[in-house]
């Protein structure tokens, strides 16, 4: 009898102790959330249902691609965390969806990983792409690869972004001499790269030949004459769809921030404290977007065809600025829903969230011992297993990765629990967005 009592009081004390540290944890977290304004979101703009519906059709319609064989959804699919589940995207000429997707004959991989598009309609975003090559806001104006050729009337940075996949030869437009899936000449591919405005104009000619699109545009833009409708109207509608259907603030972590103390478990809470404290993650993954929107070199292994003048390397932000300090720097990704958007990093170098996190803790070792055998076969040989390249990268790794004290295994586990708590249930249930048919009559399935 005596034994039972002492056992009971022991457990009681242990529970009390846990509850106490539990309360301390919650207090610490509440302070962090408040100080950093983590649960503050600027209100979203409102869109008419007609505009969102036009955007949805355009997002899934392969009519926007030169060869009529690929849509935005192929690389940003609702069933694949609004990305494509591939390390590097497969564009024009490819077939299939997700990990099944195959390259077309004679084509190359897209040099970068398809990012998710979750919460990109938030007003706080002032950059787009892994190298921030689109930036600005509606008041200050936008910087983009099209410079002064960018059409006026774009309502948000997300709309500005939507102007570009259709002009990219590898992603959607195709090469001179390509034919469409129907055997017609690909008229979009014939246009010079220096004339994106002609691509946008010709695309509108395509859309205006389809009565259903005229109907959808008229409903979305009542009062705008048909001849005044340009691709900026299409882009605004696509951005409206992306904003309306891919914005979520109901992950367990969001619920916790809204005051539901048991929405995440203790491990995730400890992970959050580490993330915003000792592990220094929030020095880059900062604010409510979990990104500072700055580019940093964290030494991610180089792989893929490479980009622009730097081929076979992809030197990231340096391609835009020419500043040595930007070499191998890529924009800090947002981490909302990150668990469902793998493979991770600007080139999908890692297949597991755990490797993506551990890379930050020891970039040198992760770069030196990178295992390319986990990549799809045709990408393995593209890994730049070159000491000079590695040394160049390691020579200027962002100093924010240096921690005063290395993290214990338990702490890494806690951080992973926290990252898993950033997944919205709704982000996993988006199949309903996929239309059964689109106005062009082209197949919706890849
Ligand atoms: C072939 C695959 C592919 C297609 C098709 C495609 N994208 Fe992308 N998308 C990508 C890749 C890859 C990137 C990153 C490129 C980079 O940063 O250099 C990207 C970037 C983006 C971004 C920027 C996200 C961010 O946080 O910076 C958005 C938004 C986006 N795409 C929307 C669209 C829309 C809308 C369409 C259709 C008009 C589209 N994409 C078509 C692969 C694709
Ligand atoms: C120096 C700034 C910086 C710090 C500090 C930092 N990150 Fe990152 N993180 C980045 C950048 C930049 C990338 C993308 C790098 C690339 O693709 O080349 C990234 C990528 C990631 C990714 C992959 C996301 C995706 O969509 O591909 C995860 C997950 C991640 N970081 C988690 C963390 C965690 C957890 C910590 C703290 C232990 C942390 N980061 C600390 C800058 C940082």
Short mmCIF file of C-alpha atoms and ligand atoms in Angstrom, two decimals:
data_model
loop_
_atom_site.label_atom_id
_atom_site.label_comp_id
_atom_site.label_asym_id
_atom_site.label_seq_id
_atom_site.Cartn_x
_atom_site.Cartn_y
_atom_site.Cartn_z
CA UNK A 1 0.00 0.00 0.00
CA UNK A 2 2.73 2.36 1.02
CA UNK A 3 4.57 1.54 -2.19
CA UNK A 4 1.59 2.44 -4.35
CA UNK A 5 1.26 5.78 -2.66
CA UNK A 6 4.87 6.73 -3.18
CA UNK A 7 4.68 5.55 -6.79
CA UNK A 8 1.60 7.65 -7.26
CA UNK A 9 3.16 10.74 -5.76
CA UNK A 10 6.24 10.23 -7.92
CA UNK A 11 4.19 10.15 -11.11
CA UNK A 12 2.22 13.09 -9.80
CA UNK A 13 5.40 15.05 -9.30
CA UNK A 14 6.63 14.10 -12.76
CA UNK A 15 3.36 15.26 -14.31
CA UNK A 16 3.53 18.49 -12.35
CA UNK A 17 7.08 19.03 -13.53
CA UNK A 18 6.08 18.39 -17.16
CA UNK A 19 3.12 20.70 -16.87
CA UNK A 20 5.37 23.36 -15.49
CA UNK A 21 7.97 23.11 -18.25
CA UNK A 22 5.04 22.83 -20.64
CA UNK A 23 3.67 26.14 -19.44
CA UNK A 24 7.11 27.71 -19.64
CA UNK A 25 7.45 26.49 -23.19
CA UNK A 26 4.09 27.98 -24.13
CA UNK A 27 4.96 31.28 -22.51
CA UNK A 28 8.28 31.44 -24.31
CA UNK A 29 6.56 30.66 -27.60
CA UNK A 30 3.76 33.17 -27.09
CA UNK A 31 6.42 35.84 -26.54
CA UNK A 32 8.23 34.90 -29.72
CA UNK A 33 5.02 34.89 -31.75
CA UNK A 34 4.02 38.28 -30.46
CA UNK A 35 7.42 39.92 -30.74
CA UNK A 36 7.96 38.74 -34.29
CA UNK A 37 4.36 39.25 -35.42
CA UNK A 38 4.32 35.69 -36.74
CA UNK A 39 0.55 35.40 -36.95
CA UNK A 40 -0.04 38.75 -38.63
CA UNK A 41 -1.23 38.65 -42.22
CA UNK A 42 -2.10 41.63 -44.39
CA UNK A 43 -5.65 41.10 -45.67
CA UNK A 44 -5.91 39.48 -49.09
CA UNK A 45 -7.43 41.39 -51.96
CA UNK A 46 -10.94 40.21 -52.88
CA UNK A 47 -11.56 38.66 -56.30
CA UNK A 48 -14.79 37.98 -58.14
CA UNK A 49 -15.71 34.32 -58.54
CA UNK A 50 -15.67 34.86 -62.31
CA UNK A 51 -12.07 36.04 -62.25
CA UNK A 52 -10.94 33.11 -60.10
CA UNK A 53 -12.73 30.69 -62.44
CA UNK A 54 -11.05 32.21 -65.52
CA UNK A 55 -7.72 31.86 -63.73
CA UNK A 56 -8.44 28.26 -62.85
CA UNK A 57 -9.18 27.36 -66.47
CA UNK A 58 -6.04 29.11 -67.72
CA UNK A 59 -3.92 27.41 -65.04
CA UNK A 60 -4.98 23.95 -66.25
CA UNK A 61 -5.23 24.68 -69.98
CA UNK A 62 -2.35 23.53 -72.19
CA UNK A 63 -3.43 26.13 -74.75
CA UNK A 64 -1.01 28.48 -73.00
CA UNK A 65 1.96 26.40 -74.14
CA UNK A 66 3.53 26.60 -77.59
CA UNK A 67 3.08 22.92 -78.37
CA UNK A 68 -0.23 22.69 -76.43
CA UNK A 69 1.31 19.95 -74.31
CA UNK A 70 1.90 21.51 -70.88
CA UNK A 71 0.00 23.72 -68.42
CA UNK A 72 0.96 25.55 -65.25
CA UNK A 73 -0.59 22.66 -63.35
CA UNK A 74 1.87 20.16 -64.83
CA UNK A 75 4.57 21.71 -62.64
CA UNK A 76 2.37 23.17 -59.87
CA UNK A 77 -0.17 20.41 -59.40
CA UNK A 78 -2.75 20.56 -56.60
CA UNK A 79 -2.20 16.88 -55.85
CA UNK A 80 1.58 17.36 -55.58
CA UNK A 81 1.85 20.14 -53.01
CA UNK A 82 1.47 22.70 -55.82
CA UNK A 83 4.77 21.51 -57.29
CA UNK A 84 5.73 18.43 -59.34
CA UNK A 85 7.54 16.02 -56.99
CA UNK A 86 10.61 16.17 -59.26
CA UNK A 87 14.09 17.45 -58.34
CA UNK A 88 14.22 19.46 -61.58
CA UNK A 89 11.11 20.20 -63.60
CA UNK A 90 10.42 18.66 -67.01
CA UNK A 91 8.98 21.16 -69.46
CA UNK A 92 7.91 21.21 -73.11
CA UNK A 93 7.84 17.82 -74.80
CA UNK A 94 7.57 15.86 -71.56
CA UNK A 95 4.87 13.33 -70.74
CA UNK A 96 3.15 12.25 -67.58
CA UNK A 97 2.79 13.83 -64.16
CA UNK A 98 4.90 13.81 -61.00
CA UNK A 99 7.57 11.16 -60.55
CA UNK A 100 6.22 9.37 -63.63
CA UNK A 101 6.94 12.34 -65.85
CA UNK A 102 9.36 11.56 -68.70
CA UNK A 103 11.55 13.89 -70.74
CA UNK A 104 10.76 14.53 -74.39
CA UNK A 105 13.36 13.46 -76.94
CA UNK A 106 16.22 15.93 -77.30
CA UNK A 107 14.99 18.15 -74.44
CA UNK A 108 16.79 19.21 -71.28
CA UNK A 109 15.63 19.42 -67.70
CA UNK A 110 14.58 22.83 -66.42
CA UNK A 111 17.60 23.99 -64.38
CA UNK A 112 15.57 24.46 -61.19
CA UNK A 113 13.09 22.82 -58.87
CA UNK A 114 9.43 23.80 -59.26
CA UNK A 115 8.60 25.68 -56.06
CA UNK A 116 5.26 25.35 -54.35
CA UNK A 117 2.91 28.30 -54.84
CA UNK A 118 1.32 28.29 -51.37
CA UNK A 119 0.53 31.71 -49.88
CA UNK A 120 2.27 33.51 -52.75
CA UNK A 121 -0.67 35.88 -53.04
CA UNK A 122 0.27 37.43 -49.66
CA UNK A 123 0.88 41.16 -49.95
CA UNK A 124 4.17 40.76 -48.10
CA UNK A 125 5.87 39.07 -51.09
CA UNK A 126 8.02 41.45 -53.06
CA UNK A 127 10.18 38.87 -54.85
CA UNK A 128 9.56 35.86 -57.09
CA UNK A 129 11.76 33.01 -58.32
CA UNK A 130 14.75 31.29 -56.72
CA UNK A 131 16.98 34.18 -57.79
CA UNK A 132 14.56 37.07 -57.08
CA UNK A 133 14.62 38.05 -60.76
CA UNK A 134 11.11 39.46 -60.43
CA UNK A 135 10.78 42.00 -57.65
CA UNK A 136 8.96 45.14 -56.61
CA UNK A 137 5.41 46.11 -55.77
CA UNK A 138 2.45 47.86 -57.30
CA UNK A 139 3.45 51.28 -55.94
CA UNK A 140 7.17 51.21 -56.79
CA UNK A 141 6.74 49.21 -59.99
CA UNK A 142 8.30 45.88 -60.94
CA UNK A 143 11.70 44.72 -62.04
CA UNK A 144 11.59 41.73 -64.33
CA UNK A 145 13.49 40.07 -67.15
CA UNK A 146 11.14 41.86 -69.59
CA UNK A 147 12.25 45.31 -68.34
CA UNK A 148 10.21 48.04 -70.04
CA UNK A 149 8.46 45.51 -72.26
CA UNK A 150 6.38 44.30 -69.32
CA UNK A 151 2.77 45.30 -69.96
CA UNK A 152 1.02 47.75 -67.61
CA UNK A 153 -2.01 46.78 -65.61
CA UNK A 154 -0.56 43.90 -63.61
CA UNK A 155 -2.20 43.83 -60.19
CA UNK A 156 0.38 42.01 -58.08
CA UNK A 157 3.83 40.47 -58.13
CA UNK A 158 2.16 37.09 -58.55
CA UNK A 159 0.51 38.38 -61.74
CA UNK A 160 3.88 39.68 -62.95
CA UNK A 161 5.32 36.21 -62.37
CA UNK A 162 2.54 34.60 -64.43
CA UNK A 163 3.70 36.53 -67.51
CA UNK A 164 6.94 34.55 -67.71
CA UNK A 165 6.39 30.77 -67.85
CA UNK A 166 4.66 31.24 -71.22
CA UNK A 167 7.67 33.08 -72.65
CA UNK A 168 10.20 30.50 -71.42
CA UNK A 169 11.11 28.15 -74.27
CA UNK A 170 11.94 25.24 -71.98
CA UNK A 171 8.97 25.55 -69.67
CA UNK A 172 6.07 26.28 -72.04
CA UNK A 173 6.90 27.97 -75.35
CA UNK A 174 9.03 25.44 -77.23
CA UNK A 175 11.74 25.67 -79.86
CA UNK A 176 11.68 26.99 -83.42
CA UNK A 177 10.49 24.18 -85.66
CA UNK A 178 8.34 22.53 -82.97
CA UNK A 179 4.85 21.39 -83.87
CA UNK A 180 1.86 21.36 -81.56
CA UNK A 181 0.32 18.09 -80.39
CA UNK A 182 -2.19 18.63 -83.21
CA UNK A 183 0.56 18.88 -85.83
CA UNK A 184 0.20 22.65 -86.40
CA UNK A 185 3.24 24.92 -86.58
CA UNK A 186 4.05 26.26 -83.09
CA UNK A 187 3.66 29.95 -83.90
CA UNK A 188 4.74 31.07 -80.42
CA UNK A 189 8.15 29.43 -80.80
CA UNK A 190 8.91 31.48 -83.93
CA UNK A 191 8.96 34.76 -81.98
CA UNK A 192 12.34 36.20 -80.98
CA UNK A 193 13.30 35.90 -77.29
CA UNK A 194 13.68 39.67 -77.27
CA UNK A 195 9.96 40.17 -77.97
CA UNK A 196 7.96 38.74 -75.09
CA UNK A 197 5.17 41.25 -75.80
CA UNK A 198 4.56 39.49 -79.13
CA UNK A 199 4.25 36.12 -77.36
CA UNK A 200 1.63 37.62 -75.03
CA UNK A 201 -0.23 39.15 -77.96
CA UNK A 202 -0.28 35.90 -79.98
CA UNK A 203 -1.42 33.95 -76.93
CA UNK A 204 -4.40 36.27 -76.59
CA UNK A 205 -5.19 35.66 -80.28
CA UNK A 206 -5.29 31.95 -79.48
CA UNK A 207 -7.59 32.48 -76.50
CA UNK A 208 -9.93 34.86 -78.34
CA UNK A 209 -10.60 32.19 -80.97
CA UNK A 210 -12.29 30.06 -78.29
CA UNK A 211 -15.89 31.19 -77.58
CA UNK A 212 -15.83 29.80 -74.04
CA UNK A 213 -12.80 31.98 -73.20
CA UNK A 214 -14.53 35.08 -74.58
CA UNK A 215 -17.41 34.28 -72.24
CA UNK A 216 -15.08 33.75 -69.26
CA UNK A 217 -13.07 36.93 -69.93
CA UNK A 218 -16.27 38.98 -70.32
CA UNK A 219 -17.58 37.66 -67.02
CA UNK A 220 -14.25 38.33 -65.28
CA UNK A 221 -13.77 41.79 -66.80
CA UNK A 222 -17.23 43.25 -67.38
CA UNK A 223 -17.02 46.52 -69.28
CA UNK A 224 -13.61 45.84 -70.85
CA UNK A 225 -13.88 45.62 -74.64
CA UNK A 226 -12.60 42.42 -76.23
CA UNK A 227 -9.89 44.25 -78.17
CA UNK A 228 -8.62 45.83 -74.93
CA UNK A 229 -8.07 42.50 -73.24
CA UNK A 230 -4.39 41.57 -73.09
CA UNK A 231 -2.37 38.80 -71.46
CA UNK A 232 -2.09 40.98 -68.35
CA UNK A 233 -5.79 40.23 -67.81
CA UNK A 234 -5.06 36.53 -68.11
CA UNK A 235 -2.15 36.88 -65.67
CA UNK A 236 -4.25 38.82 -63.17
CA UNK A 237 -6.87 36.07 -63.29
CA UNK A 238 -4.26 33.33 -62.81
CA UNK A 239 -2.88 35.23 -59.81
CA UNK A 240 -6.42 35.58 -58.44
CA UNK A 241 -6.87 31.80 -58.70
CA UNK A 242 -3.50 31.09 -57.07
CA UNK A 243 -4.24 33.51 -54.25
CA UNK A 244 -7.78 32.37 -53.63
CA UNK A 245 -7.13 28.61 -53.71
CA UNK A 246 -3.56 28.23 -52.42
CA UNK A 247 -3.60 30.46 -49.36
CA UNK A 248 -3.85 28.59 -46.07
CA UNK A 249 -3.39 29.59 -42.47
CA UNK A 250 -4.81 26.56 -40.74
CA UNK A 251 -1.80 24.34 -40.09
CA UNK A 252 -1.42 23.04 -36.53
CA UNK A 253 1.22 25.77 -36.00
CA UNK A 254 -1.24 28.44 -37.25
CA UNK A 255 -3.86 27.07 -34.87
CA UNK A 256 -1.35 27.16 -32.05
CA UNK A 257 -0.49 30.77 -32.89
CA UNK A 258 -4.20 31.54 -32.77
CA UNK A 259 -4.30 30.28 -29.19
CA UNK A 260 -5.05 26.53 -29.43
CA UNK A 261 -2.37 25.36 -27.00
CA UNK A 262 -2.71 21.64 -27.74
CA UNK A 263 -2.69 22.02 -31.54
CA UNK A 264 0.97 20.92 -31.63
CA UNK A 265 2.84 18.49 -29.40
CA UNK A 266 5.68 19.21 -27.06
CA UNK A 267 8.37 18.15 -29.50
CA UNK A 268 7.08 20.65 -32.09
CA UNK A 269 6.96 23.36 -29.43
CA UNK A 270 10.56 22.68 -28.48
CA UNK A 271 11.39 22.71 -32.20
CA UNK A 272 9.74 26.11 -32.60
CA UNK A 273 11.74 27.56 -29.71
CA UNK A 274 14.93 26.23 -31.30
CA UNK A 275 13.91 27.46 -34.77
CA UNK A 276 13.39 31.00 -33.48
CA UNK A 277 16.29 30.80 -31.07
CA UNK A 278 19.40 28.69 -30.69
CA UNK A 279 19.21 27.04 -34.15
CA UNK A 280 19.06 30.47 -35.80
CA UNK A 281 16.73 29.26 -38.59
CA UNK A 282 14.64 32.40 -38.35
CA UNK A 283 17.55 34.65 -39.17
CA UNK A 284 16.70 33.71 -42.77
CA UNK A 285 13.33 31.89 -42.57
CA UNK A 286 11.91 34.94 -40.87
CA UNK A 287 8.54 36.59 -40.39
CA UNK A 288 5.10 35.28 -41.22
CA UNK A 289 6.23 34.04 -44.65
CA UNK A 290 9.16 32.18 -43.09
CA UNK A 291 11.45 33.80 -45.64
CA UNK A 292 13.49 36.99 -45.55
CA UNK A 293 13.17 37.05 -49.37
CA UNK A 294 16.93 37.45 -49.57
CA UNK A 295 19.33 35.18 -51.44
CA UNK A 296 21.92 33.22 -49.45
CA UNK A 297 24.61 30.73 -50.38
CA UNK A 298 24.15 27.74 -48.11
CA UNK A 299 26.31 25.43 -50.23
CA UNK A 300 23.67 23.20 -51.83
CA UNK A 301 25.29 20.65 -54.18
CA UNK A 302 25.22 21.78 -57.80
CA UNK A 303 23.35 19.56 -60.23
CA UNK A 304 21.33 19.74 -63.42
CA UNK A 305 22.07 21.41 -66.76
CA UNK A 306 23.05 24.72 -65.11
CA UNK A 307 21.66 28.12 -65.98
CA UNK A 308 22.48 30.89 -68.45
CA UNK A 309 26.10 32.00 -68.73
CA UNK A 310 27.10 29.86 -65.78
CA UNK A 311 26.28 26.48 -67.37
CA UNK A 312 26.94 23.74 -66.34
CA UNK A 313 26.72 25.54 -63.00
CA UNK A 314 23.78 27.51 -61.67
CA UNK A 315 25.26 30.43 -59.77
CA UNK A 316 21.84 31.70 -58.70
CA UNK A 317 21.44 35.34 -57.75
CA UNK A 318 24.87 36.17 -59.21
CA UNK A 319 23.35 35.77 -62.69
CA UNK A 320 21.11 38.73 -61.91
CA UNK A 321 23.48 41.05 -60.03
CA UNK A 322 26.98 40.12 -61.19
CA UNK A 323 28.04 40.62 -57.58
CA UNK A 324 30.51 37.95 -56.38
CA UNK A 325 28.84 38.00 -52.97
CA UNK A 326 25.71 36.57 -54.67
CA UNK A 327 27.42 33.56 -56.22
CA UNK A 328 25.48 30.34 -55.50
CA UNK A 329 22.91 32.34 -53.51
CA UNK A 330 19.24 31.38 -53.78
CA UNK A 331 16.20 32.93 -52.18
CA UNK A 332 15.26 31.57 -48.77
CA UNK A 333 12.20 29.38 -49.39
CA UNK A 334 9.05 29.81 -47.34
CA UNK A 335 8.55 26.78 -45.09
CA UNK A 336 4.76 26.73 -44.83
CA UNK A 337 3.69 23.23 -45.99
CA UNK A 338 7.31 22.36 -46.66
CA UNK A 339 6.85 18.71 -45.67
CA UNK A 340 4.71 18.11 -48.77
CA UNK A 341 6.83 19.99 -51.31
CA UNK A 342 9.86 17.73 -51.74
CA UNK A 343 12.35 17.15 -53.22
CA UNK A 344 13.92 20.14 -51.46
CA UNK A 345 16.27 23.02 -52.36
CA UNK A 346 16.51 25.06 -55.58
CA UNK A 347 17.44 21.95 -57.52
CA UNK A 348 15.79 19.23 -55.49
CA UNK A 349 19.16 17.98 -54.24
CA UNK A 350 17.55 16.27 -51.23
CA UNK A 351 14.78 13.68 -51.20
CA UNK A 352 14.04 13.97 -47.50
CA UNK A 353 13.14 16.92 -45.34
CA UNK A 354 15.58 15.60 -42.78
CA UNK A 355 18.53 15.80 -45.20
CA UNK A 356 17.45 19.31 -46.23
CA UNK A 357 17.58 20.39 -42.59
CA UNK A 358 20.77 18.51 -41.71
CA UNK A 359 22.52 20.07 -44.70
CA UNK A 360 22.26 23.47 -42.97
CA UNK A 361 23.96 22.10 -39.86
CA UNK A 362 27.03 20.84 -41.70
CA UNK A 363 27.08 22.16 -45.27
CA UNK A 364 30.71 21.18 -45.75
CA UNK A 365 30.16 17.54 -44.95
CA UNK A 366 26.89 17.41 -46.87
CA UNK A 367 28.50 18.93 -49.95
CA UNK A 368 31.63 16.77 -49.74
CA UNK A 369 29.72 13.54 -49.21
CA UNK A 370 26.71 14.20 -51.42
CA UNK A 371 25.14 10.96 -52.63
CA UNK A 372 24.06 11.54 -56.24
CA UNK A 373 22.87 7.93 -56.57
CA UNK A 374 19.56 9.00 -55.02
CA UNK A 375 18.80 11.21 -58.03
CA UNK A 376 16.88 10.05 -61.09
CA UNK A 377 19.35 8.22 -63.31
CA UNK A 378 19.77 10.82 -66.03
CA UNK A 379 20.65 13.49 -63.46
CA UNK A 380 23.33 11.59 -61.54
CA UNK A 381 26.17 12.54 -63.86
CA UNK A 382 25.18 16.22 -63.69
CA UNK A 383 26.26 16.50 -60.03
CA UNK A 384 29.27 18.81 -59.99
CA UNK A 385 31.62 16.55 -58.07
CA UNK A 386 34.43 19.01 -58.62
CA UNK A 387 36.69 20.09 -55.81
CA UNK A 388 37.25 23.57 -57.18
CA UNK A 389 33.53 24.28 -57.47
CA UNK A 390 32.95 22.93 -53.97
CA UNK A 391 35.71 25.07 -52.53
CA UNK A 392 34.32 28.16 -54.26
CA UNK A 393 30.93 27.46 -52.70
CA UNK A 394 32.26 26.65 -49.24
CA UNK A 395 34.51 29.71 -49.29
CA UNK A 396 31.55 32.01 -48.94
CA UNK A 397 28.87 30.13 -47.11
CA UNK A 398 26.46 32.39 -45.27
CA UNK A 399 27.79 32.93 -41.76
CA UNK A 400 24.32 32.72 -40.23
CA UNK A 401 24.61 28.94 -40.52
CA UNK A 402 27.41 28.92 -37.94
CA UNK A 403 25.92 28.01 -34.57
CA UNK A 404 27.61 28.66 -31.29
CA UNK A 405 26.83 25.15 -30.16
CA UNK A 406 25.96 22.23 -32.43
CA UNK A 407 22.42 20.87 -32.10
CA UNK A 408 21.85 17.57 -30.30
CA UNK A 409 20.07 14.74 -32.15
CA UNK A 410 17.02 15.30 -29.99
CA UNK A 411 16.96 18.94 -31.00
CA UNK A 412 17.10 18.12 -34.70
CA UNK A 413 14.14 15.81 -34.14
CA UNK A 414 12.27 18.63 -32.42
CA UNK A 415 12.90 20.98 -35.33
CA UNK A 416 11.57 18.35 -37.73
CA UNK A 417 8.43 17.97 -35.59
CA UNK A 418 7.98 21.72 -35.86
CA UNK A 419 8.38 21.65 -39.65
CA UNK A 420 5.77 18.87 -39.90
CA UNK A 421 3.39 21.04 -37.87
CA UNK A 422 3.50 23.60 -40.70
CA UNK A 423 1.37 21.40 -42.99
CA UNK A 424 -2.21 22.49 -43.60
CA UNK A 425 -4.69 19.66 -43.90
CA UNK A 426 -6.42 21.70 -46.65
CA UNK A 427 -3.21 21.77 -48.69
CA UNK A 428 -3.49 17.99 -48.94
CA UNK A 429 -7.03 18.10 -50.23
CA UNK A 430 -6.86 20.11 -53.43
CA UNK A 431 -7.91 17.57 -56.07
CA UNK A 432 -11.25 19.36 -56.36
CA UNK A 433 -9.45 22.21 -58.13
CA UNK A 434 -8.65 20.02 -61.14
CA UNK A 435 -11.31 20.70 -63.81
CA UNK A 436 -12.81 17.82 -65.79
CA UNK A 437 -12.38 19.81 -68.98
CA UNK A 438 -10.93 23.13 -70.13
CA UNK A 439 -12.21 25.57 -72.82
CA UNK A 440 -9.63 24.58 -75.46
CA UNK A 441 -10.82 20.96 -75.30
CA UNK A 442 -7.18 19.85 -74.84
CA UNK A 443 -6.75 17.00 -72.36
CA UNK A 444 -6.38 18.13 -68.74
CA UNK A 445 -4.39 15.04 -67.79
CA UNK A 446 -0.64 14.95 -68.41
C1 LIG B 1 7.95 23.16 -66.68
C2 LIG B 1 7.44 23.39 -65.37
C3 LIG B 1 6.74 24.69 -65.08
C4 LIG B 1 5.63 25.22 -65.68
C5 LIG B 1 4.88 24.68 -66.87
C6 LIG B 1 5.29 26.39 -64.92
N1 LIG B 1 6.16 26.54 -63.89
FE1 LIG B 1 6.06 27.92 -62.42
N2 LIG B 1 7.92 27.47 -61.87
C7 LIG B 1 8.66 26.41 -62.33
C8 LIG B 1 10.02 26.52 -61.87
C9 LIG B 1 11.15 25.56 -62.16
C10 LIG B 1 10.08 27.71 -61.13
C11 LIG B 1 11.32 28.31 -60.46
C12 LIG B 1 12.16 28.95 -61.55
C13 LIG B 1 13.25 29.82 -61.01
O1 LIG B 1 13.16 30.25 -59.87
O2 LIG B 1 14.20 30.11 -61.75
C14 LIG B 1 8.73 28.27 -61.12
C15 LIG B 1 8.33 29.39 -60.40
C16 LIG B 1 7.01 29.77 -60.26
C17 LIG B 1 6.52 30.73 -59.30
C18 LIG B 1 7.36 31.51 -58.31
C19 LIG B 1 7.25 30.99 -56.91
C20 LIG B 1 8.21 31.70 -56.00
O3 LIG B 1 8.02 31.63 -54.82
O4 LIG B 1 9.18 32.32 -56.45
C21 LIG B 1 5.16 30.81 -59.47
C22 LIG B 1 4.18 31.65 -58.69
C23 LIG B 1 4.83 29.96 -60.60
N3 LIG B 1 5.97 29.33 -61.03
C24 LIG B 1 3.58 29.87 -61.19
C25 LIG B 1 3.41 29.33 -62.48
C26 LIG B 1 2.30 29.63 -63.37
C27 LIG B 1 1.15 30.55 -63.04
C28 LIG B 1 2.50 28.91 -64.51
C29 LIG B 1 1.67 28.90 -65.78
C30 LIG B 1 1.47 30.19 -66.43
C31 LIG B 1 3.72 28.15 -64.32
N4 LIG B 1 4.26 28.47 -63.10
C32 LIG B 1 4.23 27.23 -65.22
C33 LIG B 1 8.18 25.40 -63.13
C34 LIG B 1 7.08 25.55 -63.97
C1 LIG B 2 21.62 31.65 -44.07
C2 LIG B 2 20.18 31.64 -44.13
C3 LIG B 2 19.48 30.38 -43.68
C4 LIG B 2 19.43 29.83 -42.41
C5 LIG B 2 20.11 30.34 -41.16
C6 LIG B 2 18.59 28.66 -42.54
N1 LIG B 2 18.16 28.49 -43.81
FE1 LIG B 2 17.00 27.02 -44.53
N2 LIG B 2 17.33 27.63 -46.41
C7 LIG B 2 17.98 28.79 -46.76
C8 LIG B 2 18.12 28.86 -48.19
C9 LIG B 2 18.80 29.98 -48.98
C10 LIG B 2 17.55 27.69 -48.71
C11 LIG B 2 17.53 27.28 -50.17
C12 LIG B 2 18.94 26.98 -50.62
C13 LIG B 2 19.10 26.45 -52.03
O1 LIG B 2 18.16 25.85 -52.55
O2 LIG B 2 20.19 26.60 -52.59
C14 LIG B 2 17.03 26.96 -47.55
C15 LIG B 2 16.30 25.78 -47.63
C16 LIG B 2 15.66 25.19 -46.57
C17 LIG B 2 14.75 24.09 -46.65
C18 LIG B 2 14.25 23.46 -47.94
C19 LIG B 2 12.98 24.15 -48.37
C20 LIG B 2 12.55 23.90 -49.78
O3 LIG B 2 11.40 24.23 -50.09
O4 LIG B 2 13.33 23.42 -50.59
C21 LIG B 2 14.37 23.77 -45.37
C22 LIG B 2 13.41 22.67 -44.96
C23 LIG B 2 15.06 24.67 -44.49
N3 LIG B 2 15.82 25.53 -45.24
C24 LIG B 2 14.97 24.65 -43.10
C25 LIG B 2 15.85 25.37 -42.28
C26 LIG B 2 15.99 25.13 -40.87
C27 LIG B 2 15.21 24.10 -40.08
C28 LIG B 2 16.94 25.98 -40.42
C29 LIG B 2 17.54 26.07 -39.03
C30 LIG B 2 18.19 24.86 -38.59
C31 LIG B 2 17.37 26.78 -41.54
N4 LIG B 2 16.70 26.37 -42.66
C32 LIG B 2 18.31 27.81 -41.48
C33 LIG B 2 18.48 29.74 -45.90
C34 LIG B 2 18.67 29.52 -44.55
#
